[in-house]
Structures are given as C-alpha cells and as structure tokens.
Amino acid sequence: MDHTVLELKKIKYRGGLVNFSIPAGWVEEYDPNGGGTFYEDNPDAGTLRLNVLTIESPRELTGDSAFEILAGRGEDRQIRRLPNDNAVARYMLPANDRGHDLHIHYWELASPCPPRHLRLAIFSYTLLAKNVSEPSVQAELNLLDSSIGEAEFSKVLGNSGLYPGKPWWKFW
C-alpha cells in the first residue's frame, strides 16, 4: 500500500473531541460508552483503537503541562513536544493473543484544556508481529504517527469523555 497517494478521511471523534485522519477505506466502529476502533477490512490488517479521557488537574495548567505529565510517567517511551502545546508519548509492547504474537504500538496524546483540565487520547495500534517488518506496515505506522501528532482537540469542556470528580493524578 503506497501511503504517499493514499486518500485520507477526517475522523471527528465524539463530535470533535479529537480530530485526526485515517485511510479513507478503513472501517469505523464506535462503542456507545466511548472508544473507537478503526481498521482496514482485511484479516491481516492492524487495528487502531482510541479512548479519550478528560481529567482535572489540582493546579492550573501551563503550555508545558502536557509534556511534563507524559514525562512524569517514568517509562521508557519516546516523548515529544508538539507546536500546539500538546505532547505525545510513543512506545510498543509485545503481546500474545491465542497463540499469535502481536505488537501493540501506543500513542498517548496529551492536550491542555485551560485552566485546569487535560485531555488524554490513548491510541493503540495492534498488529501481527510477523508483519511488522513489511514496508506497507512501516508506512502505515509512519502515517499514524504523523496523523496522531497532528490531531486537534476541542478546548471546550463538555460531557464527552469527562469523568467528574476524578482528579488526573488518580489515573497515573
């Protein structure tokens, strides 16, 4: 699959809580209680999942808060600041499901929602470990990395993804 000419579609997850792009031919499925699943309708294709949390901070957030929160997790992850005050952490964990070795690539995308809230979009992309070195899979991972890094969040608080009364530090 050549991603340089791949047509993309914009996903407005939960009415625009977070917006990002995926290949136009991918299937979209949404859980009524939250969460989305996106994939090419092919048995060997990877599966992208998304969940978003909106969490309250005990202090006012700054332009560097997203990076500080992700960096404070202390795990071995690639963390980068993004130009819009967002930050993204990327890492991979191996797994096994019914005898199939998997690679699960994660992106934790944090976005401040001033003055005291943070949105955290957790993307995971699960694929068969045997396919990881395929050029088309590497191109797909690069496409997802770029799309997730360019994702845009709503800065308006609402009920979507908000867990009232649960402070952000309880999630870490």
JSON list of C-alpha atoms in Angstrom, two decimals:
[
{"chain": "A", "resi": 1, "resn": "MET", "atom": "CA", "xyz": [0.00, 0.00, 0.00]},
{"chain": "A", "resi": 2, "resn": "ASP", "atom": "CA", "xyz": [1.57, 3.31, -1.08]},
{"chain": "A", "resi": 3, "resn": "HIS", "atom": "CA", "xyz": [0.72, 5.92, 1.58]},
{"chain": "A", "resi": 4, "resn": "THR", "atom": "CA", "xyz": [2.14, 8.81, -0.45]},
{"chain": "A", "resi": 5, "resn": "VAL", "atom": "CA", "xyz": [-1.01, 8.80, -2.59]},
{"chain": "A", "resi": 6, "resn": "LEU", "atom": "CA", "xyz": [-3.39, 7.35, -0.04]},
{"chain": "A", "resi": 7, "resn": "GLU", "atom": "CA", "xyz": [-6.69, 9.17, 0.33]},
{"chain": "A", "resi": 8, "resn": "LEU", "atom": "CA", "xyz": [-7.43, 10.09, 3.93]},
{"chain": "A", "resi": 9, "resn": "LYS", "atom": "CA", "xyz": [-10.65, 10.85, 5.79]},
{"chain": "A", "resi": 10, "resn": "LYS", "atom": "CA", "xyz": [-11.02, 13.08, 8.81]},
{"chain": "A", "resi": 11, "resn": "ILE", "atom": "CA", "xyz": [-12.38, 11.48, 11.96]},
{"chain": "A", "resi": 12, "resn": "LYS", "atom": "CA", "xyz": [-14.27, 13.81, 14.30]},
{"chain": "A", "resi": 13, "resn": "TYR", "atom": "CA", "xyz": [-14.32, 11.53, 17.30]},
{"chain": "A", "resi": 14, "resn": "ARG", "atom": "CA", "xyz": [-17.31, 12.15, 19.61]},
{"chain": "A", "resi": 15, "resn": "GLY", "atom": "CA", "xyz": [-18.39, 15.25, 17.73]},
{"chain": "A", "resi": 16, "resn": "GLY", "atom": "CA", "xyz": [-14.94, 16.81, 17.51]},
{"chain": "A", "resi": 17, "resn": "LEU", "atom": "CA", "xyz": [-13.50, 16.00, 20.94]},
{"chain": "A", "resi": 18, "resn": "VAL", "atom": "CA", "xyz": [-10.43, 14.93, 18.96]},
{"chain": "A", "resi": 19, "resn": "ASN", "atom": "CA", "xyz": [-9.96, 15.14, 15.19]},
{"chain": "A", "resi": 20, "resn": "PHE", "atom": "CA", "xyz": [-7.43, 13.07, 13.23]},
{"chain": "A", "resi": 21, "resn": "SER", "atom": "CA", "xyz": [-7.07, 11.34, 9.85]},
{"chain": "A", "resi": 22, "resn": "ILE", "atom": "CA", "xyz": [-7.06, 7.70, 8.80]},
{"chain": "A", "resi": 23, "resn": "PRO", "atom": "CA", "xyz": [-7.04, 5.98, 5.41]},
{"chain": "A", "resi": 24, "resn": "ALA", "atom": "CA", "xyz": [-10.36, 6.61, 3.64]},
{"chain": "A", "resi": 25, "resn": "GLY", "atom": "CA", "xyz": [-11.07, 2.89, 3.16]},
{"chain": "A", "resi": 26, "resn": "TRP", "atom": "CA", "xyz": [-10.86, 1.98, 6.83]},
{"chain": "A", "resi": 27, "resn": "VAL", "atom": "CA", "xyz": [-13.92, 0.83, 8.76]},
{"chain": "A", "resi": 28, "resn": "GLU", "atom": "CA", "xyz": [-15.04, 2.93, 11.75]},
{"chain": "A", "resi": 29, "resn": "GLU", "atom": "CA", "xyz": [-16.76, 1.41, 14.77]},
{"chain": "A", "resi": 30, "resn": "TYR", "atom": "CA", "xyz": [-17.82, 3.30, 17.89]},
{"chain": "A", "resi": 31, "resn": "ASP", "atom": "CA", "xyz": [-18.77, 1.98, 21.31]},
{"chain": "A", "resi": 32, "resn": "PRO", "atom": "CA", "xyz": [-21.78, 3.90, 22.68]},
{"chain": "A", "resi": 33, "resn": "ASN", "atom": "CA", "xyz": [-19.97, 4.20, 26.04]},
{"chain": "A", "resi": 34, "resn": "GLY", "atom": "CA", "xyz": [-16.82, 5.63, 24.46]},
{"chain": "A", "resi": 35, "resn": "GLY", "atom": "CA", "xyz": [-13.95, 4.35, 22.39]},
{"chain": "A", "resi": 36, "resn": "GLY", "atom": "CA", "xyz": [-13.46, 3.91, 18.70]},
{"chain": "A", "resi": 37, "resn": "THR", "atom": "CA", "xyz": [-11.97, 1.17, 16.53]},
{"chain": "A", "resi": 38, "resn": "PHE", "atom": "CA", "xyz": [-10.58, 1.75, 13.03]},
{"chain": "A", "resi": 39, "resn": "TYR", "atom": "CA", "xyz": [-9.21, -0.83, 10.61]},
{"chain": "A", "resi": 40, "resn": "GLU", "atom": "CA", "xyz": [-8.85, -1.99, 7.05]},
{"chain": "A", "resi": 41, "resn": "ASP", "atom": "CA", "xyz": [-11.29, -4.83, 6.33]},
{"chain": "A", "resi": 42, "resn": "ASN", "atom": "CA", "xyz": [-8.55, -7.43, 5.88]},
{"chain": "A", "resi": 43, "resn": "PRO", "atom": "CA", "xyz": [-7.77, -10.31, 8.27]},
{"chain": "A", "resi": 44, "resn": "ASP", "atom": "CA", "xyz": [-4.04, -9.44, 8.50]},
{"chain": "A", "resi": 45, "resn": "ALA", "atom": "CA", "xyz": [-4.60, -5.70, 8.90]},
{"chain": "A", "resi": 46, "resn": "GLY", "atom": "CA", "xyz": [-3.79, -3.84, 12.09]},
{"chain": "A", "resi": 47, "resn": "THR", "atom": "CA", "xyz": [-6.44, -2.32, 14.33]},
{"chain": "A", "resi": 48, "resn": "LEU", "atom": "CA", "xyz": [-6.33, 1.24, 15.67]},
{"chain": "A", "resi": 49, "resn": "ARG", "atom": "CA", "xyz": [-8.22, 1.92, 18.89]},
{"chain": "A", "resi": 50, "resn": "LEU", "atom": "CA", "xyz": [-8.89, 5.23, 20.61]},
{"chain": "A", "resi": 51, "resn": "ASN", "atom": "CA", "xyz": [-10.10, 6.24, 24.05]},
{"chain": "A", "resi": 52, "resn": "VAL", "atom": "CA", "xyz": [-10.13, 9.80, 25.37]},
{"chain": "A", "resi": 53, "resn": "LEU", "atom": "CA", "xyz": [-10.11, 10.95, 28.98]},
{"chain": "A", "resi": 54, "resn": "THR", "atom": "CA", "xyz": [-10.71, 14.49, 30.19]},
{"chain": "A", "resi": 55, "resn": "ILE", "atom": "CA", "xyz": [-9.21, 14.88, 33.62]},
{"chain": "A", "resi": 56, "resn": "GLU", "atom": "CA", "xyz": [-8.98, 17.69, 36.13]},
{"chain": "A", "resi": 57, "resn": "SER", "atom": "CA", "xyz": [-5.67, 18.93, 37.50]},
{"chain": "A", "resi": 58, "resn": "PRO", "atom": "CA", "xyz": [-5.24, 20.17, 41.07]},
{"chain": "A", "resi": 59, "resn": "ARG", "atom": "CA", "xyz": [-3.38, 23.19, 39.64]},
{"chain": "A", "resi": 60, "resn": "GLU", "atom": "CA", "xyz": [-3.62, 25.48, 36.64]},
{"chain": "A", "resi": 61, "resn": "LEU", "atom": "CA", "xyz": [-2.00, 24.10, 33.52]},
{"chain": "A", "resi": 62, "resn": "THR", "atom": "CA", "xyz": [0.73, 25.80, 31.51]},
{"chain": "A", "resi": 63, "resn": "GLY", "atom": "CA", "xyz": [1.86, 25.42, 27.92]},
{"chain": "A", "resi": 64, "resn": "ASP", "atom": "CA", "xyz": [4.33, 22.77, 29.07]},
{"chain": "A", "resi": 65, "resn": "SER", "atom": "CA", "xyz": [1.92, 20.76, 31.24]},
{"chain": "A", "resi": 66, "resn": "ALA", "atom": "CA", "xyz": [1.14, 18.12, 28.61]},
{"chain": "A", "resi": 67, "resn": "PHE", "atom": "CA", "xyz": [4.83, 17.29, 28.18]},
{"chain": "A", "resi": 68, "resn": "GLU", "atom": "CA", "xyz": [5.50, 17.34, 31.93]},
{"chain": "A", "resi": 69, "resn": "ILE", "atom": "CA", "xyz": [2.64, 14.94, 32.66]},
{"chain": "A", "resi": 70, "resn": "LEU", "atom": "CA", "xyz": [3.72, 12.45, 29.99]},
{"chain": "A", "resi": 71, "resn": "ALA", "atom": "CA", "xyz": [7.39, 12.71, 31.00]},
{"chain": "A", "resi": 72, "resn": "GLY", "atom": "CA", "xyz": [6.47, 12.18, 34.65]},
{"chain": "A", "resi": 73, "resn": "ARG", "atom": "CA", "xyz": [5.32, 8.65, 33.95]},
{"chain": "A", "resi": 74, "resn": "GLY", "atom": "CA", "xyz": [8.98, 7.49, 34.02]},
{"chain": "A", "resi": 75, "resn": "GLU", "atom": "CA", "xyz": [8.53, 4.73, 31.46]},
{"chain": "A", "resi": 76, "resn": "ASP", "atom": "CA", "xyz": [10.84, 4.02, 28.55]},
{"chain": "A", "resi": 77, "resn": "ARG", "atom": "CA", "xyz": [8.95, 5.96, 25.88]},
{"chain": "A", "resi": 78, "resn": "GLN", "atom": "CA", "xyz": [9.65, 8.46, 23.14]},
{"chain": "A", "resi": 79, "resn": "ILE", "atom": "CA", "xyz": [8.08, 11.75, 24.21]},
{"chain": "A", "resi": 80, "resn": "ARG", "atom": "CA", "xyz": [7.96, 14.84, 22.06]},
{"chain": "A", "resi": 81, "resn": "ARG", "atom": "CA", "xyz": [6.51, 18.31, 22.41]},
{"chain": "A", "resi": 82, "resn": "LEU", "atom": "CA", "xyz": [4.20, 19.43, 19.65]},
{"chain": "A", "resi": 83, "resn": "PRO", "atom": "CA", "xyz": [3.87, 23.04, 18.46]},
{"chain": "A", "resi": 84, "resn": "ASN", "atom": "CA", "xyz": [0.29, 23.44, 19.77]},
{"chain": "A", "resi": 85, "resn": "ASP", "atom": "CA", "xyz": [1.15, 22.81, 23.48]},
{"chain": "A", "resi": 86, "resn": "ASN", "atom": "CA", "xyz": [0.26, 19.14, 23.03]},
{"chain": "A", "resi": 87, "resn": "ALA", "atom": "CA", "xyz": [2.73, 16.34, 23.70]},
{"chain": "A", "resi": 88, "resn": "VAL", "atom": "CA", "xyz": [2.83, 12.74, 22.54]},
{"chain": "A", "resi": 89, "resn": "ALA", "atom": "CA", "xyz": [4.44, 9.65, 24.06]},
{"chain": "A", "resi": 90, "resn": "ARG", "atom": "CA", "xyz": [5.04, 6.66, 21.80]},
{"chain": "A", "resi": 91, "resn": "TYR", "atom": "CA", "xyz": [6.01, 3.13, 22.78]},
{"chain": "A", "resi": 92, "resn": "MET", "atom": "CA", "xyz": [5.45, -0.51, 21.81]},
{"chain": "A", "resi": 93, "resn": "LEU", "atom": "CA", "xyz": [4.57, -3.53, 23.93]},
{"chain": "A", "resi": 94, "resn": "PRO", "atom": "CA", "xyz": [4.62, -7.14, 22.75]},
{"chain": "A", "resi": 95, "resn": "ALA", "atom": "CA", "xyz": [1.59, -9.32, 23.45]},
{"chain": "A", "resi": 96, "resn": "ASN", "atom": "CA", "xyz": [0.18, -12.72, 22.60]},
{"chain": "A", "resi": 97, "resn": "ASP", "atom": "CA", "xyz": [-3.44, -13.49, 21.81]},
{"chain": "A", "resi": 98, "resn": "ARG", "atom": "CA", "xyz": [-4.50, -17.10, 21.26]},
{"chain": "A", "resi": 99, "resn": "GLY", "atom": "CA", "xyz": [-1.02, -18.10, 20.13]},
{"chain": "A", "resi": 100, "resn": "HIS", "atom": "CA", "xyz": [-0.49, -15.07, 17.84]},
{"chain": "A", "resi": 101, "resn": "ASP", "atom": "CA", "xyz": [2.47, -12.83, 18.66]},
{"chain": "A", "resi": 102, "resn": "LEU", "atom": "CA", "xyz": [1.43, -9.19, 18.47]},
{"chain": "A", "resi": 103, "resn": "HIS", "atom": "CA", "xyz": [3.00, -5.76, 18.59]},
{"chain": "A", "resi": 104, "resn": "ILE", "atom": "CA", "xyz": [0.85, -3.08, 20.17]},
{"chain": "A", "resi": 105, "resn": "HIS", "atom": "CA", "xyz": [2.04, 0.44, 19.36]},
{"chain": "A", "resi": 106, "resn": "TYR", "atom": "CA", "xyz": [0.77, 3.14, 21.70]},
{"chain": "A", "resi": 107, "resn": "TRP", "atom": "CA", "xyz": [0.49, 6.90, 21.40]},
{"chain": "A", "resi": 108, "resn": "GLU", "atom": "CA", "xyz": [-0.58, 8.89, 24.44]},
{"chain": "A", "resi": 109, "resn": "LEU", "atom": "CA", "xyz": [-1.52, 12.33, 23.18]},
{"chain": "A", "resi": 110, "resn": "ALA", "atom": "CA", "xyz": [-1.97, 14.95, 25.90]},
{"chain": "A", "resi": 111, "resn": "SER", "atom": "CA", "xyz": [-3.58, 18.35, 25.37]},
{"chain": "A", "resi": 112, "resn": "PRO", "atom": "CA", "xyz": [-4.12, 21.05, 27.99]},
{"chain": "A", "resi": 113, "resn": "CYS", "atom": "CA", "xyz": [-7.66, 22.42, 28.23]},
{"chain": "A", "resi": 114, "resn": "PRO", "atom": "CA", "xyz": [-7.09, 25.51, 30.39]},
{"chain": "A", "resi": 115, "resn": "PRO", "atom": "CA", "xyz": [-7.31, 26.43, 33.03]},
{"chain": "A", "resi": 116, "resn": "ARG", "atom": "CA", "xyz": [-7.33, 23.08, 34.91]},
{"chain": "A", "resi": 117, "resn": "HIS", "atom": "CA", "xyz": [-8.19, 20.20, 32.58]},
{"chain": "A", "resi": 118, "resn": "LEU", "atom": "CA", "xyz": [-6.16, 17.90, 30.39]},
{"chain": "A", "resi": 119, "resn": "ARG", "atom": "CA", "xyz": [-7.36, 15.73, 27.53]},
{"chain": "A", "resi": 120, "resn": "LEU", "atom": "CA", "xyz": [-5.54, 12.43, 27.07]},
{"chain": "A", "resi": 121, "resn": "ALA", "atom": "CA", "xyz": [-6.17, 10.48, 23.87]},
{"chain": "A", "resi": 122, "resn": "ILE", "atom": "CA", "xyz": [-4.81, 6.95, 24.06]},
{"chain": "A", "resi": 123, "resn": "PHE", "atom": "CA", "xyz": [-4.33, 5.40, 20.64]},
{"chain": "A", "resi": 124, "resn": "SER", "atom": "CA", "xyz": [-3.22, 1.80, 20.26]},
{"chain": "A", "resi": 125, "resn": "TYR", "atom": "CA", "xyz": [-2.43, 0.00, 17.02]},
{"chain": "A", "resi": 126, "resn": "THR", "atom": "CA", "xyz": [-2.36, -3.79, 17.25]},
{"chain": "A", "resi": 127, "resn": "LEU", "atom": "CA", "xyz": [-0.76, -5.85, 14.51]},
{"chain": "A", "resi": 128, "resn": "LEU", "atom": "CA", "xyz": [0.69, -9.29, 13.98]},
{"chain": "A", "resi": 129, "resn": "ALA", "atom": "CA", "xyz": [4.37, -9.33, 14.96]},
{"chain": "A", "resi": 130, "resn": "LYS", "atom": "CA", "xyz": [5.24, -11.31, 11.81]},
{"chain": "A", "resi": 131, "resn": "ASN", "atom": "CA", "xyz": [4.07, -8.36, 9.67]},
{"chain": "A", "resi": 132, "resn": "VAL", "atom": "CA", "xyz": [5.99, -5.57, 11.44]},
{"chain": "A", "resi": 133, "resn": "SER", "atom": "CA", "xyz": [8.93, -5.50, 9.02]},
{"chain": "A", "resi": 134, "resn": "GLU", "atom": "CA", "xyz": [6.71, -5.27, 5.93]},
{"chain": "A", "resi": 135, "resn": "PRO", "atom": "CA", "xyz": [7.22, -1.94, 4.12]},
{"chain": "A", "resi": 136, "resn": "SER", "atom": "CA", "xyz": [3.45, -1.36, 3.95]},
{"chain": "A", "resi": 137, "resn": "VAL", "atom": "CA", "xyz": [3.15, -1.81, 7.73]},
{"chain": "A", "resi": 138, "resn": "GLN", "atom": "CA", "xyz": [6.05, 0.57, 8.36]},
{"chain": "A", "resi": 139, "resn": "ALA", "atom": "CA", "xyz": [4.39, 3.11, 6.04]},
{"chain": "A", "resi": 140, "resn": "GLU", "atom": "CA", "xyz": [1.13, 2.67, 7.94]},
{"chain": "A", "resi": 141, "resn": "LEU", "atom": "CA", "xyz": [2.88, 3.23, 11.29]},
{"chain": "A", "resi": 142, "resn": "ASN", "atom": "CA", "xyz": [4.52, 6.38, 9.90]},
{"chain": "A", "resi": 143, "resn": "LEU", "atom": "CA", "xyz": [1.15, 7.61, 8.63]},
{"chain": "A", "resi": 144, "resn": "LEU", "atom": "CA", "xyz": [-0.46, 7.01, 12.03]},
{"chain": "A", "resi": 145, "resn": "ASP", "atom": "CA", "xyz": [2.43, 8.70, 13.85]},
{"chain": "A", "resi": 146, "resn": "SER", "atom": "CA", "xyz": [2.02, 11.77, 11.66]},
{"chain": "A", "resi": 147, "resn": "SER", "atom": "CA", "xyz": [-1.79, 11.83, 11.88]},
{"chain": "A", "resi": 148, "resn": "ILE", "atom": "CA", "xyz": [-1.82, 11.40, 15.65]},
{"chain": "A", "resi": 149, "resn": "GLY", "atom": "CA", "xyz": [0.83, 14.10, 16.08]},
{"chain": "A", "resi": 150, "resn": "GLU", "atom": "CA", "xyz": [-1.33, 16.48, 14.05]},
{"chain": "A", "resi": 151, "resn": "ALA", "atom": "CA", "xyz": [-4.57, 15.64, 15.89]},
{"chain": "A", "resi": 152, "resn": "GLU", "atom": "CA", "xyz": [-6.63, 18.55, 17.15]},
{"chain": "A", "resi": 153, "resn": "PHE", "atom": "CA", "xyz": [-8.62, 18.62, 20.38]},
{"chain": "A", "resi": 154, "resn": "SER", "atom": "CA", "xyz": [-11.68, 20.60, 21.32]},
{"chain": "A", "resi": 155, "resn": "LYS", "atom": "CA", "xyz": [-10.80, 23.12, 24.02]},
{"chain": "A", "resi": 156, "resn": "VAL", "atom": "CA", "xyz": [-14.43, 23.28, 25.17]},
{"chain": "A", "resi": 157, "resn": "LEU", "atom": "CA", "xyz": [-15.34, 21.17, 28.17]},
{"chain": "A", "resi": 158, "resn": "GLY", "atom": "CA", "xyz": [-18.47, 19.09, 28.00]},
{"chain": "A", "resi": 159, "resn": "ASN", "atom": "CA", "xyz": [-19.71, 15.66, 28.90]},
{"chain": "A", "resi": 160, "resn": "SER", "atom": "CA", "xyz": [-17.73, 13.83, 26.22]},
{"chain": "A", "resi": 161, "resn": "GLY", "atom": "CA", "xyz": [-15.06, 11.86, 28.00]},
{"chain": "A", "resi": 162, "resn": "LEU", "atom": "CA", "xyz": [-15.31, 13.90, 31.21]},
{"chain": "A", "resi": 163, "resn": "TYR", "atom": "CA", "xyz": [-15.08, 11.97, 34.45]},
{"chain": "A", "resi": 164, "resn": "PRO", "atom": "CA", "xyz": [-16.33, 14.45, 37.08]},
{"chain": "A", "resi": 165, "resn": "GLY", "atom": "CA", "xyz": [-14.71, 14.26, 40.45]},
{"chain": "A", "resi": 166, "resn": "LYS", "atom": "CA", "xyz": [-11.84, 12.01, 39.33]},
{"chain": "A", "resi": 167, "resn": "PRO", "atom": "CA", "xyz": [-8.61, 14.03, 39.56]},
{"chain": "A", "resi": 168, "resn": "TRP", "atom": "CA", "xyz": [-5.98, 13.47, 36.89]},
{"chain": "A", "resi": 169, "resn": "TRP", "atom": "CA", "xyz": [-3.39, 12.07, 39.29]},
{"chain": "A", "resi": 170, "resn": "LYS", "atom": "CA", "xyz": [-5.70, 9.11, 40.07]},
{"chain": "A", "resi": 171, "resn": "PHE", "atom": "CA", "xyz": [-5.12, 7.86, 36.51]},
{"chain": "A", "resi": 172, "resn": "TRP", "atom": "CA", "xyz": [-1.34, 7.66, 36.94]}
]
